[in-house]
């Protein structure tokens, strides 16, 4: 077994990014993600990398655009309001087919909101991280170890599909400390010579990185091509975890910190004889539609446990074609549902659930 | 328990200072009537001494912290009352300093008075399982940065090498050499080797000044999910 170290979620993802070959970090401080930048500031100079605190979030995301256009593994991190500021640049990355990793350590909103954990950027991450037709792969870790694994995976997916990937964390995941193994294995290298603007040596035509296409038929063609790639991702890259689903009559759907609370609640409910399990999406886009739809033929009800006002619940209803009722168990504004909150919802689902 | 009037805990970010400070204050309270704990952390918005406020007050320990601590107002402010730990010679004080040199900067405001009174212990908390302090050289590096920031020299070491809930007795034993090397390089004694309570019986005769500690802040999400 690999040696373990004790890390904060924010530090763990920063170190994992470095291990994944990221040498170009651009950011701007905001609670509760500042440890990512602080860690990068300490580590990057020691390994020949670049840490740059930009003058604003907008500057930082466009620096990411530049580094990505040159074919380098690059990332930025922020928290909710800062991600909103980055949304224009994220759309430009998507429109230019550039790989990059964007970290959102979510806090309560809207507006300046608060500094405590939240999952209220689900819609923003999965539906509309900027203008135009595009998707981000959205990864949702539920432990510090998964922060490491998914950061590594995120860089790989970004390069593989030439697109920006978002790691959707939250204040709790960022601040919690757990032992992790940093043994990630080999980095898979992708050939970027066909598109990266990194110098021609006067030996080839210029590569052009661009998201401006004046002719509508050309712009349409790029959109169609991009959505063919998205279809492949939906078919091949869905990740989820199942907990006690074999005989479950109630299915909790939760990600990140909400999944951890839910797991504790499931253990308590099981002790009371209630057959409840959990499907935990690890990719929020692509959303694990097929497994949820299959579960809808077996369970009597779903519960969406989220730190938002009912965002993921819409994807659950779509995925299950509303075959079974979906209850909402939520806290917002920086509050986290307690085990008892989830238990109450389980009891409610147990009494009201049935064929719709 | 042998102690000075003021005991200050500092160290690398996430080394375990706050929890050790809380444990230490509770132990002091068994011997002294007046015990205060001052939270000088200006860098960490989430996990702070303030989280243990009710527990501390119930045990008769006075908590001194910024009025902004845990108010979610992200202001790096210091409590005016912190001067009372220096001025009130009848109180036994524990000081919890923020992580790294950035956190230790706040201690500099009080350092000249603490040094002048010369009845203090200034302890460096170390954890070899933290990725930026895995060996003697890196830990000494952090130590020097902290000392420069607060203008006060450490007087001892707390070996708090741990992997959280997963810490085994072997993990602690494997940190002995690390702590001794730092002790030798810095000429500072190992004042405590802090271990989870359930490891205390196994380790009490094997490590220097073995001290059991409790983890005081537990959250509903604390249990690790299967990976």
XYZ file of C-alpha atoms in Angstrom, chain A residues 4-8 11 31-32 35 39 42-43 115-117 142-143 145-146 171-172 175-177 179 260-261 263-264 267 336, chain B residues 12-14 44-47 72 74 100-102 127 129-132 142 145 162-164 166 220-227:
62
model
C -0.469 8.028 3.130
C -0.374 11.689 4.077
C -2.897 13.795 5.992
C -4.304 16.519 3.766
C -6.996 19.153 3.543
C -4.363 21.031 -0.592
C -12.812 31.834 0.861
C -13.203 28.846 1.136
C -5.695 27.082 0.382
C -0.490 25.664 -1.683
C 4.436 27.411 -2.112
C 4.910 24.429 -4.398
C -18.456 31.590 3.212
C -20.000 28.337 4.433
C -20.421 25.249 2.197
C -17.075 12.972 -1.669
C -13.778 12.422 0.157
C -9.034 10.794 -1.577
C -11.587 11.371 -4.299
C -16.373 24.436 1.509
C -16.624 21.322 3.674
C -11.532 22.196 4.485
C -11.838 18.634 5.804
C -8.686 16.660 6.563
C -5.474 10.575 5.013
C -21.539 11.535 3.379
C -24.363 12.684 5.648
C -24.585 7.409 4.162
C -24.667 7.871 7.940
C -26.832 3.120 8.273
C -25.648 21.166 6.039
C 2.353 24.289 10.105
C -1.163 24.738 8.785
C -3.239 21.678 9.748
C -8.679 29.810 9.139
C -12.381 30.602 8.669
C -13.799 27.108 9.363
C -12.328 25.015 12.192
C -18.814 33.972 9.051
C -14.328 36.800 7.000
C 2.337 28.858 9.194
C 4.165 32.187 9.150
C 1.030 33.971 7.963
C 3.120 16.121 11.964
C 2.208 12.935 7.706
C 1.529 16.441 6.430
C 2.826 16.631 2.847
C 4.830 19.856 3.214
C 8.519 26.054 8.447
C 9.522 31.025 8.920
C -1.072 11.400 12.836
C -3.304 10.305 9.978
C -6.567 11.323 11.622
C -6.778 5.992 10.657
C -22.173 14.658 10.753
C -20.158 14.154 7.589
C -17.087 12.921 9.447
C -17.308 9.274 8.467
C -15.329 8.412 5.386
C -17.256 7.064 2.419
C -16.097 3.929 0.696
C -13.686 4.514 -2.128
